[in-house]
Coordinates of C-alpha atoms and ligand atoms in Angstrom, one line a residue:
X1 CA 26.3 -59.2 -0.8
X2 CA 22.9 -60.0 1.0
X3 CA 19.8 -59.1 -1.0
X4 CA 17.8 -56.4 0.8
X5 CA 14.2 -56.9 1.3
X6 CA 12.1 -54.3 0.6
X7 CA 10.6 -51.7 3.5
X8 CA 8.6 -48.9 3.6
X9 CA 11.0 -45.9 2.7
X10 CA 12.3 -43.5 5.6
X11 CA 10.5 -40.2 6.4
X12 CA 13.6 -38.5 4.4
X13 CA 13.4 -40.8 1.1
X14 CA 9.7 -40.8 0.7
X15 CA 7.4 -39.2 -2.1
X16 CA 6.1 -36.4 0.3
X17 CA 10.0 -34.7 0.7
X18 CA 10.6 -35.0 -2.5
X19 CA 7.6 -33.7 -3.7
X20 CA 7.2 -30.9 -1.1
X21 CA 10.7 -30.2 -1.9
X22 CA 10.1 -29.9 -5.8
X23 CA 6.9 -27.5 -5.1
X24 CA 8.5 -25.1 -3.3
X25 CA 11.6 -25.0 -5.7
X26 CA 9.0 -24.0 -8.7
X27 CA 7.4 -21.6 -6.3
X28 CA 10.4 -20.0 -5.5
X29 CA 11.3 -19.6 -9.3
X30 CA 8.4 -18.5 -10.0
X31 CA 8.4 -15.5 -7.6
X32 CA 11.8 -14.4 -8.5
X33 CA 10.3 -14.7 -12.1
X34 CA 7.5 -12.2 -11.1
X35 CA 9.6 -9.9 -8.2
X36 CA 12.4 -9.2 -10.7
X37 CA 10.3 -7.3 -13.1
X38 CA 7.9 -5.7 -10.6
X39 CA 10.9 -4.1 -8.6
X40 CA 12.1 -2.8 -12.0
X41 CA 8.8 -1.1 -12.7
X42 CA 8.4 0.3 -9.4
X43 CA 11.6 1.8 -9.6
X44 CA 11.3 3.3 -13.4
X45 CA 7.2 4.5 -11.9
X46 CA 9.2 5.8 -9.0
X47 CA 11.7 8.0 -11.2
X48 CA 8.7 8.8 -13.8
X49 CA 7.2 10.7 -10.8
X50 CA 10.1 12.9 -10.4
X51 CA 10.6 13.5 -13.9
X52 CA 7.0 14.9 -13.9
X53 CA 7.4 17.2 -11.1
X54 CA 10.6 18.3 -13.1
X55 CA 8.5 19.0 -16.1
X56 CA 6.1 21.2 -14.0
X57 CA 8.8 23.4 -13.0
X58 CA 9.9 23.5 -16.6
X59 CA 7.1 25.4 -17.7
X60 CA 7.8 28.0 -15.9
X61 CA 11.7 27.9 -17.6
X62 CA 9.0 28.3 -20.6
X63 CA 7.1 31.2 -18.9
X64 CA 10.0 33.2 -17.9
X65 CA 12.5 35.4 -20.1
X66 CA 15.6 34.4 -18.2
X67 CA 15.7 31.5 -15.7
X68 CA 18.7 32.4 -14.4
X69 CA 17.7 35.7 -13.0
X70 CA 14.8 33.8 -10.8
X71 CA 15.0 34.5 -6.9
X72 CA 15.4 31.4 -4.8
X73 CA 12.5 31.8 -3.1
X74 CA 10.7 31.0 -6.2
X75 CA 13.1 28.5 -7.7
X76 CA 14.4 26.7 -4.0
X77 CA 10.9 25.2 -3.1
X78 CA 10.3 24.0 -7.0
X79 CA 13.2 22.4 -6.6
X80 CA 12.0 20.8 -2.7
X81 CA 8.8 19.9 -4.4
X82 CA 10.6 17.2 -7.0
X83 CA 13.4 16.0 -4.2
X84 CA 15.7 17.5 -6.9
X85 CA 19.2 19.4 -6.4
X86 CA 19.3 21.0 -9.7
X87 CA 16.7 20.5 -12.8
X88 CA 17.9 21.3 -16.4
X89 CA 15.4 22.0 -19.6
X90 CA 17.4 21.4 -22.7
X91 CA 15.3 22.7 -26.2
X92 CA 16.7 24.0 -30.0
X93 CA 19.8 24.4 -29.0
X94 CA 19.4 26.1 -25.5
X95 CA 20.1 25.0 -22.1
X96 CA 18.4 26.2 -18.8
X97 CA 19.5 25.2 -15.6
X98 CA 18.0 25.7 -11.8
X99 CA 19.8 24.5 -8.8
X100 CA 19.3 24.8 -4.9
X101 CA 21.2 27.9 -3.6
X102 CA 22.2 26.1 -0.4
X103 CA 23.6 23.0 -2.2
X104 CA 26.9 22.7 -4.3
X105 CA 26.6 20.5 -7.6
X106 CA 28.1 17.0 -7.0
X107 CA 31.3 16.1 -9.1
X108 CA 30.3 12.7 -10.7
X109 CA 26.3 11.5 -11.1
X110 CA 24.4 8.0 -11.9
X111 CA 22.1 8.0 -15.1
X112 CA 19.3 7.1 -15.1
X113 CA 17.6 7.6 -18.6
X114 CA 14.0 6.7 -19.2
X115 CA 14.3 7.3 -22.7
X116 CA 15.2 3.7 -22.5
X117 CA 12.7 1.1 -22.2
X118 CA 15.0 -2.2 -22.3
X119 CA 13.6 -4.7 -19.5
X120 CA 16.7 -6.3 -18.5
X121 CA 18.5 -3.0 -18.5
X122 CA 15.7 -1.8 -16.3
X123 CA 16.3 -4.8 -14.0
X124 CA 19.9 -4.4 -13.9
X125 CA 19.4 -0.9 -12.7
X126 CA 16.8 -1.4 -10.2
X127 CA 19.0 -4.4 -8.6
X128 CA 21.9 -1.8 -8.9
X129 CA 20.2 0.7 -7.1
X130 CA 19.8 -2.4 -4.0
X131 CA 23.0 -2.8 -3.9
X132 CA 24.8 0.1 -4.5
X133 CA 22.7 3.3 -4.2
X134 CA 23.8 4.4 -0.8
X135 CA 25.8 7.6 -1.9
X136 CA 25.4 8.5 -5.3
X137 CA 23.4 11.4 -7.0
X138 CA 20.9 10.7 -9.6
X139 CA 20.6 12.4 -12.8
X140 CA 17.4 10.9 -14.4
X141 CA 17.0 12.1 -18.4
X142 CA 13.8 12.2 -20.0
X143 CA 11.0 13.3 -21.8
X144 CA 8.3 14.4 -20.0
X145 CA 4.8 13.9 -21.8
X146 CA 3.3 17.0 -24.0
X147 CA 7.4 18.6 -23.8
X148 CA 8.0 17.5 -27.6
X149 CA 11.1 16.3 -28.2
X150 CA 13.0 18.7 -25.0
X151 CA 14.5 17.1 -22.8
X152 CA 14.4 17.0 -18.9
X153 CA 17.3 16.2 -16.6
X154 CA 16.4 15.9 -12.7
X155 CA 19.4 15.6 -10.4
X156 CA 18.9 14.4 -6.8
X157 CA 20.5 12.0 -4.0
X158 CA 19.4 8.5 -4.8
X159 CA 19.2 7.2 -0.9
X160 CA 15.1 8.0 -1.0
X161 CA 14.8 5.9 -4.0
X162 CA 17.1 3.2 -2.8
X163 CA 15.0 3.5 1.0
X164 CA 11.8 3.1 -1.2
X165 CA 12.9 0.4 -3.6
X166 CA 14.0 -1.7 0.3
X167 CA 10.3 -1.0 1.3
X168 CA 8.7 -2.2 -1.7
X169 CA 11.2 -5.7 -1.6
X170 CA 10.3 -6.4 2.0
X171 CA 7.1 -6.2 1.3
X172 CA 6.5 -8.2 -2.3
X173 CA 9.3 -10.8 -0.5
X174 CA 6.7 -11.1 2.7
X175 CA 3.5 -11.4 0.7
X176 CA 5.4 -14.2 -1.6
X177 CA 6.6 -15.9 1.2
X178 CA 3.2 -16.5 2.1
X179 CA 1.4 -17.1 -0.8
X180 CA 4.2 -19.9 -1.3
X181 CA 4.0 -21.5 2.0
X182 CA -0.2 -21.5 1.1
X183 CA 0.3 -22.7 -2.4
X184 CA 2.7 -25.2 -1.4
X185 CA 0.8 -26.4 1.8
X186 CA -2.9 -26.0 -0.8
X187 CA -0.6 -28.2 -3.7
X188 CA 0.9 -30.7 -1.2
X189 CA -2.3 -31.5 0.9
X190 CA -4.2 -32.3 -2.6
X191 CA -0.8 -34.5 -3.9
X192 CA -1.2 -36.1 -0.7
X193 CA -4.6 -37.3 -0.3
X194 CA -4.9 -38.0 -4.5
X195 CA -1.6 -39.7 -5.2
X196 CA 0.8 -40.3 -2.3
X197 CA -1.6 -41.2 -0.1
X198 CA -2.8 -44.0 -1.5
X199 CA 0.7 -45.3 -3.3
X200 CA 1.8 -45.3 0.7
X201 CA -1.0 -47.5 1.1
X202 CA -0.5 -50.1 -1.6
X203 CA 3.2 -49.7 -0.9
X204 CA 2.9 -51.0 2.9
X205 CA -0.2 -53.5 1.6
X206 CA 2.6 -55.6 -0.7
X207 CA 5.3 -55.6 2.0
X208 CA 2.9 -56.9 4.7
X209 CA 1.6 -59.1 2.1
X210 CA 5.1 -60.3 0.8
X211 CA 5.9 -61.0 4.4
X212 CA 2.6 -62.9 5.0
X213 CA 0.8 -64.1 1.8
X214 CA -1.1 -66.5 3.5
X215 CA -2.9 -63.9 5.8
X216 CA -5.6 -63.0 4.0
X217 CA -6.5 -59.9 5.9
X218 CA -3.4 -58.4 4.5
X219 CA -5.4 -58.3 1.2
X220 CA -5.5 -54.4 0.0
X221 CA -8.9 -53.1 0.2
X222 CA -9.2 -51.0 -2.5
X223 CA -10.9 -47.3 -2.3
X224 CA -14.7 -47.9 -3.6
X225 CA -15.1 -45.5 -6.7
X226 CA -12.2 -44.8 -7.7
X227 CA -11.7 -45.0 -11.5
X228 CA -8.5 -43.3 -12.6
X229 CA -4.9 -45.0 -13.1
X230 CA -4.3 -45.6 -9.1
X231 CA -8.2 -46.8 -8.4
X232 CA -6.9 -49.6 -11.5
X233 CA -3.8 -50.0 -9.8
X234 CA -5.4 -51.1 -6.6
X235 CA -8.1 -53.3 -7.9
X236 CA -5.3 -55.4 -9.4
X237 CA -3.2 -55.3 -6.9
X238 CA -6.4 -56.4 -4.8
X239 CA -7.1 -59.3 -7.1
X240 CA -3.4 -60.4 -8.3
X241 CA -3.2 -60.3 -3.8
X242 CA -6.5 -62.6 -3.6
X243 CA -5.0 -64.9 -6.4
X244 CA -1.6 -65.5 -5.1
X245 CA -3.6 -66.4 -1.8
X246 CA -5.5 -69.5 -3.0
X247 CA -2.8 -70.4 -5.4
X248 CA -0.7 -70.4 -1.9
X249 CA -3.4 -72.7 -0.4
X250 CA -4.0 -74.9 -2.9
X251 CA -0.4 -75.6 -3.5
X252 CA 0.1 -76.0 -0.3
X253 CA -3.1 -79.0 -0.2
X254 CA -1.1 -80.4 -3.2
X255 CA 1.8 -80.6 -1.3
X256 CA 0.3 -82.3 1.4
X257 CA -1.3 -84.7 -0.6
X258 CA 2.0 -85.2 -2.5
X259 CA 3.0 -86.1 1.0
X260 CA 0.5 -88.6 1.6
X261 CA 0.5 -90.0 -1.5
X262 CA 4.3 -90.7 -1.6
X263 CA 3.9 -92.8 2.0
X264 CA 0.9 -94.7 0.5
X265 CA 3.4 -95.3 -2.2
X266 CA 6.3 -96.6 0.1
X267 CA 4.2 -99.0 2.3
X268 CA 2.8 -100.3 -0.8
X269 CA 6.3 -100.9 -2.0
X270 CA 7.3 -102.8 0.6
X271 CA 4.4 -105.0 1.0
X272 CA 4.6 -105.6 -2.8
X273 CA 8.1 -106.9 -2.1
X274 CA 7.0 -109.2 0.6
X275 CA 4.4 -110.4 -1.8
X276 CA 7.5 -111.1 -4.4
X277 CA 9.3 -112.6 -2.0
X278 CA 6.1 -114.7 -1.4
X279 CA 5.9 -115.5 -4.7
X280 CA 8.8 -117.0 -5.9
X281 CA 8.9 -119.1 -2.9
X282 CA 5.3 -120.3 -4.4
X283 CA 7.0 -120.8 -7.7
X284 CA 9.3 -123.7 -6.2
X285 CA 6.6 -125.6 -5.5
X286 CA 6.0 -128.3 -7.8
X287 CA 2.4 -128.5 -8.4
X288 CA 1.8 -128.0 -11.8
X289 CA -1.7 -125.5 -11.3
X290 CA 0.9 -123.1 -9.5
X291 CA 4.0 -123.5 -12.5
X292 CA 1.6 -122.5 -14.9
X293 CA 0.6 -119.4 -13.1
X294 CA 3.2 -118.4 -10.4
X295 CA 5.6 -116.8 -13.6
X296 CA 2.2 -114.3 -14.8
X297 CA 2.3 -113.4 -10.6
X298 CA 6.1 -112.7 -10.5
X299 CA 6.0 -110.3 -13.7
X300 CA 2.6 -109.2 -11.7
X301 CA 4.4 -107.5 -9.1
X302 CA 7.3 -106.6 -10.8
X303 CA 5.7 -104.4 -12.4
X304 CA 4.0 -103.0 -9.5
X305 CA 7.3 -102.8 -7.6
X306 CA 8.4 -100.8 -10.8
X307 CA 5.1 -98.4 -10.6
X308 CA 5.0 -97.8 -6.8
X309 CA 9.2 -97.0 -7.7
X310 CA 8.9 -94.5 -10.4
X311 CA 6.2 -92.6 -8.6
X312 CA 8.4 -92.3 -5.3
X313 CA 11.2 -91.1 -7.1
X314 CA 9.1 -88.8 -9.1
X315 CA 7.6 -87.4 -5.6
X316 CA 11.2 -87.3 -4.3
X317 CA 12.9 -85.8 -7.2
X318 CA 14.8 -82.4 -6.3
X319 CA 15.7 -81.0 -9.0
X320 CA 19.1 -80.9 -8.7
X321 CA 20.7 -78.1 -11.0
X322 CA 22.7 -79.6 -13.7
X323 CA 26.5 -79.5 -13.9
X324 CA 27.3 -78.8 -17.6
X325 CA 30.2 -80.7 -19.2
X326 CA 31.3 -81.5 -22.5
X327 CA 29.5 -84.8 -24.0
X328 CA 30.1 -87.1 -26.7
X329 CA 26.9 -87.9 -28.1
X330 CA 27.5 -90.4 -29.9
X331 CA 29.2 -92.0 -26.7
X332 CA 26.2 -90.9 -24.5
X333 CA 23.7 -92.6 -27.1
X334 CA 25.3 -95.9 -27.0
X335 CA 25.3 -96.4 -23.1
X336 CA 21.8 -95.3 -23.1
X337 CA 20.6 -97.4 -25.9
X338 CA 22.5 -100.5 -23.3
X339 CA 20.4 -99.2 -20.4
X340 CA 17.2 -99.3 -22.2
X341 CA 18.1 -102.9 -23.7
X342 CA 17.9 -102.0 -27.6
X343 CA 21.8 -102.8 -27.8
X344 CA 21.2 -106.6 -28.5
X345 CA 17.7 -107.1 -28.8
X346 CA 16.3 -109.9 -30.5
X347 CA 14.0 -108.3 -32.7
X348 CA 14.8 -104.7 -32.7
X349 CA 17.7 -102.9 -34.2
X350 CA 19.3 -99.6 -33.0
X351 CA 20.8 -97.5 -35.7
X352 CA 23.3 -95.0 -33.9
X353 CA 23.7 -92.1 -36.7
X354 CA 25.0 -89.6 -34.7
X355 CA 28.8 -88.4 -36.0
X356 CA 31.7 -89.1 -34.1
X357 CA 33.0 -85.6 -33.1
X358 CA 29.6 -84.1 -31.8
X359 CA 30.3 -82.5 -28.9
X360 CA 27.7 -80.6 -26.2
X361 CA 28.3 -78.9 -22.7
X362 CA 25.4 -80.8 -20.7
X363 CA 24.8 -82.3 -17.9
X364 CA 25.8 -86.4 -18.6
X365 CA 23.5 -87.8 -16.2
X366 CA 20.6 -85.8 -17.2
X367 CA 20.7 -86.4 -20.6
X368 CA 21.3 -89.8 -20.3
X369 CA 18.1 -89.8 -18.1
X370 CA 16.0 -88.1 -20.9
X371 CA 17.2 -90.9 -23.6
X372 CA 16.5 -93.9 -21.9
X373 CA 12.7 -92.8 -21.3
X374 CA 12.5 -92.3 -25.0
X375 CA 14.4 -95.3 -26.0
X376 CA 12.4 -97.1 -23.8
X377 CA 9.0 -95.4 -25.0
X378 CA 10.2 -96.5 -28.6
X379 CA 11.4 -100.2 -27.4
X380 CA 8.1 -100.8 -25.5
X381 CA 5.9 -99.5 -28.4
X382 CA 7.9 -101.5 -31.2
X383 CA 8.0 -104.8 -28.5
X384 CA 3.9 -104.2 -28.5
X385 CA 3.2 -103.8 -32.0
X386 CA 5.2 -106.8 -32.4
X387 CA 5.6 -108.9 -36.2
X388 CA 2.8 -106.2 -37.5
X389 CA 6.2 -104.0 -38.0
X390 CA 8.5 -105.1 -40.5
X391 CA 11.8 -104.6 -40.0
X392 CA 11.3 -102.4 -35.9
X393 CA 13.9 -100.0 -35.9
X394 CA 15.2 -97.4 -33.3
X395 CA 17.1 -94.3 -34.9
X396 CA 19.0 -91.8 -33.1
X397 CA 20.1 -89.2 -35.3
X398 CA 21.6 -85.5 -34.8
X399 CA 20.6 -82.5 -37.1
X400 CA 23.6 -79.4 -36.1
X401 CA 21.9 -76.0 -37.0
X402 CA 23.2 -72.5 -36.4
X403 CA 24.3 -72.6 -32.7
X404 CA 22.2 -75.2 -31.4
X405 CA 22.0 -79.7 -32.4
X406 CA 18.8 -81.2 -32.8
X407 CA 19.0 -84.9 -31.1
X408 CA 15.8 -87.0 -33.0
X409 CA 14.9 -89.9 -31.0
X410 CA 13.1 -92.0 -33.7
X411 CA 10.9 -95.2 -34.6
X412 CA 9.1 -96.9 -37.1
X413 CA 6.4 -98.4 -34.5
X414 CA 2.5 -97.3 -34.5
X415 CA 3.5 -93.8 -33.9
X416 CA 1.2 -92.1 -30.5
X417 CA -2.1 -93.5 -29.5
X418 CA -4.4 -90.1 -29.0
X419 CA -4.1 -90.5 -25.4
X420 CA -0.5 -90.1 -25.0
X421 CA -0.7 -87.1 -27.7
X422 CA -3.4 -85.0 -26.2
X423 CA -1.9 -85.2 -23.1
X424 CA 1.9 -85.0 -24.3
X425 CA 4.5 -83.6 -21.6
X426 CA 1.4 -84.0 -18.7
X427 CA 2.9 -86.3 -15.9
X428 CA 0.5 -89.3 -14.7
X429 CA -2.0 -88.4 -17.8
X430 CA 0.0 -89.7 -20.4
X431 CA 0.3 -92.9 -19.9
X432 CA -1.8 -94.9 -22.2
X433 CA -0.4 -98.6 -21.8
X434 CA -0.9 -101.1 -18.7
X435 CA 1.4 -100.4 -15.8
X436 CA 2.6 -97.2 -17.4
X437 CA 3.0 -94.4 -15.2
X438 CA 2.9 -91.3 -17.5
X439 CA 6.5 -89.5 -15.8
X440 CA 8.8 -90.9 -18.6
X441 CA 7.9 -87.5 -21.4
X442 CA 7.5 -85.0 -18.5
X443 CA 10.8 -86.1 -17.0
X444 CA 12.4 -86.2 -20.2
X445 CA 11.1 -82.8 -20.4
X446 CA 11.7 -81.2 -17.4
X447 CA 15.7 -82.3 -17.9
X448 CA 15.7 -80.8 -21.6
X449 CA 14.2 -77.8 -20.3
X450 CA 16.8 -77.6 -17.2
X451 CA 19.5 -77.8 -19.7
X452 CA 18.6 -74.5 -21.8
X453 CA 17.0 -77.1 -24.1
X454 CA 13.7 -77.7 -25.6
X455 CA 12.3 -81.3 -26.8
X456 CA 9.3 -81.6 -29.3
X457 CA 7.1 -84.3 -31.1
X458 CA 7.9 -84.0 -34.6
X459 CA 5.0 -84.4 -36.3
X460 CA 4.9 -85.6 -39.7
X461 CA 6.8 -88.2 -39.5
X462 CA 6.3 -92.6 -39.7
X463 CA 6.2 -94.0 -36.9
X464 CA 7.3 -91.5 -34.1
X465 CA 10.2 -88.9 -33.7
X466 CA 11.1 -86.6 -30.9
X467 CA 13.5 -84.0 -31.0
X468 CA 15.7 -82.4 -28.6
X469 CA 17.4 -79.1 -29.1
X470 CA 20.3 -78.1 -27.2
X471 CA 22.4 -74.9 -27.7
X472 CA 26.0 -75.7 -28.9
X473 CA 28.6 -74.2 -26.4
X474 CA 29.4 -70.5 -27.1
X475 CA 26.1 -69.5 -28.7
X476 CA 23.8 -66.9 -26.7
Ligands
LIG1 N1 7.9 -94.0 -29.3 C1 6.6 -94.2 -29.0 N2 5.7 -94.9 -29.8 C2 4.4 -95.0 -29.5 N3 3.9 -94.5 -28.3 C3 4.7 -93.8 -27.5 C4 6.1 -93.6 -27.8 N4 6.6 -92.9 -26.8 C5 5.6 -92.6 -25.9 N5 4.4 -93.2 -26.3 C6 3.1 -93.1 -25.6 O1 3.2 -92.1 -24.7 C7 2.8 -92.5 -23.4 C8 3.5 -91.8 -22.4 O2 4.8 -92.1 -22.3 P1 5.6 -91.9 -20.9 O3 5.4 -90.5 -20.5 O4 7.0 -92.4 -21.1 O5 4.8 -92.8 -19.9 P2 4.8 -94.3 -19.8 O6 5.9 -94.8 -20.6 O7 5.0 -94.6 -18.3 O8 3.4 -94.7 -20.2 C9 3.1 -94.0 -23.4 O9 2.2 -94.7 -22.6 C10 2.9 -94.4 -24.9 O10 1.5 -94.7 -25.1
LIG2 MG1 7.9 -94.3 -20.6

């Protein structure tokens, strides 16, 4: 599948639905949190009220002799005066009762008892009432205040209640739908300017930039002054945008350089093999001045040839991934230690220590790359140091550890001049002998390194040692 690039989110996926979305779902809970409660006390206020206007006619129960013998012009507009059908007074033992002449006592009644103060009870009812209080007849129960421990019972329709509690709804769901829409709009208009504001601003800054690096008016300007988290955020992004810039220039000068340098390089090459050519024309000829010097002009521009070659191929070198196989390195050893001419040197002697069945999945070619250059290194130091070495040895040993070998490239010359080991690993720095071009570590290096491998001067040790880990096939 194709990799997508990154863009600037659509107006749906953004920060600013999400978050405006998020707001209002708090708000929202948070209203039914406070409307629940508030309907359920305006409805238990609601029936207080009626219960009071109940206990005022009560005292007259307590006033008269005999309730029941009251005319209905007295008793009738009591009753109009609570909303009530019929109100009963209940004390030690004895039961009064009042109802409205005109009206015959309903079969079945809701209760409503205020003797109970449990919230969610409360709730329930009021929410009941919503729903279902279109028909029924009330019979609220209590106590009203200064009645001792008698109790009042009010019965009455429960449509004016239900028509009140409707009211009072519309209105708390009105005034919440506005204080949300300005708490939202208040909460979002902040969140917008402080935070998503400016993290749309970096965002489109390092996609323009990412598209463009080396436009360096696409470099964020950061908001002067601003010292929390996204004011740091920006600045960095500012600087790490500024630094990527001029790393982007220079590398591309070094490339261009590269360039040039590698076609000085070629013509240079090619004239030095006309010159060669030249040469060992001259050194036919029989004058004896010329035999003495032509063969110290021949190995002249060999060696230049050589130079001007290594660099090129450096310059041209793609680092072509490496194609992992199983190697014997014992094997692979040998035919390097042939290529760097240590197999059947007059003077120097290769010891090949590495067991028989050591096996590595590697790249071949690489590897075989990587020892020659030390081989070499070790052959050229040992050739230079000449009789002052007794007995100029090349070792190539293998150490096998817990999933990984250790390849140690050894020998028993005059070990690295400072040069070489303060610039270890640094192509064209290296180099601390005539005609040496300083690739031969960081190839070696780059190689190891491509292969999952590390390589190392072991310090320490005569003469000099380098070791190159690989990890054995199967380990992490
Ligand atoms: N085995 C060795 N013994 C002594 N000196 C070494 C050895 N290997 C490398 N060096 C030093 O390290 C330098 C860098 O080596 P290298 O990167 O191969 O570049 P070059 O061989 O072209 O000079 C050499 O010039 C040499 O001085
Ligand atoms: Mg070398």
């Amino acid at each position: 599948m194709k990799q997508d690039v990154a863009k600037v989110p659509g107006p749906w996926a953004g920060l600013s639905v999400k978050l405006i979305t998020a707001i209002a779902l708090v708000i929202l809970l948070i209203e039914i949190a406070v409307f629940l409660p508030s309907l359920a006390n305006y409805r238990a206020g609601w029936l207080e009220d009626r219960l009071r206007v109940g206990g005022v006619a009560v005292r007259v129960f307590d006033a008269v002799p005999d309730v029941m013998d009251l005319p209905a012009e007295i008793t009738d507009p009591l009753l109009e005066a609570a909303g009530a059908i019929a109100i009963v007074y209940r004390r030690e033992g004895q039961t009064d009762l009042i109802a409205l002449q005109a009206v015959s006592m309903p079969e079945t009644s809701h209760l409503a008892d205020l003797r109970d103060p449990n919230p969610l009870a409360l709730i329930g009812a009021a929410l009941d009432t919503l729903v279902f209080g279109g028909q029924r007849t009330l019979r609220i129960v209590g106590s009203p205040p200064g009645a001792g421990d008698s109790v009042v019972e009010v019965l009455m329709p429960e449509s004016p209640l239900r028509a009140d509690l409707i009211t009072y709804a519309r209105n708390i769901v009105m005034v919440s739908i506005v204080i949300a829409a300005v708490t939202a709009m208040v909460i979002y208009v902040l969140a917008e300017s402080l935070l998503i504001g400016p993290i749309k601003r970096l965002t489109a800054s390092m996609l323009a930039f990412r598209q463009s690096p080396e436009n360096g008016t696409l470099i964020l300007v950061p908001e002067p002054g601003r010292r929390d988290e996204l004011g740091v955020l920006e600045r960095t992004v500012a600087e790490t945008q500024a630094e990527l810039f001029a790393m982007l220039r220079q590398r591309r000068h070094l490339a261009d350089l590269g360039l040039a340098v590698s076609k000085i390089n070629h013509d240079l090459r090619n004239m030095l093999t006309s010159a060669q050519l030249l040469s060992d024309q001259v050194a036919n000829l029989d004058d004896p001045q010329v035999q003495k010097l032509a063969p110290r002009l021949v190995t002249t521009l060999d060696k230049a040839i050589a130079f001007a070659q290594t660099v090129l191929d450096y310059g041209r070198q793609q680092t072509s991934p490496p194609r992992p196989q199983p190697v014997d390195l014992r094997a692979l050893g040998m035919e390097a230690a042939v290529g760097a001419g240590l197999v059947g040197h007059t003077t120097i002697a290769f010891a090949n220590q590495v067991p028989d069945d050591l096996v590595v999945s590697v790249d071949p070619d690489h590897l075989a790359r990587v020892l020659v250059n030390l081989f070499n290194n070790a052959r050229e130091a040992l050739e230079a140091a000449g009789p002052a070495i007794a007995g100029p040895e090349v070792r190539y040993r293998a150490d096998a550890g817990e999933g990984m070998v250790t390849l140690l490239v050894g020998d028993n010359g005059p070990g690295l001049p400072p040069r070489a080991r303060e610039n270890l690993f640094i192509a064209f720095e290296g180099s601390a002998k005539a005609g040496g071009t300083g690739l031969g570590l960081p190839i070696a290096r780059e190689l190891v390194e491509a292969n999952g491998g590390a390589i190392a001067l072991r310090e320490g040790e005569t003469g000099t040692v380098f070791a190159i880990t690989l990890p054995l096939p199967g380990a992490g």
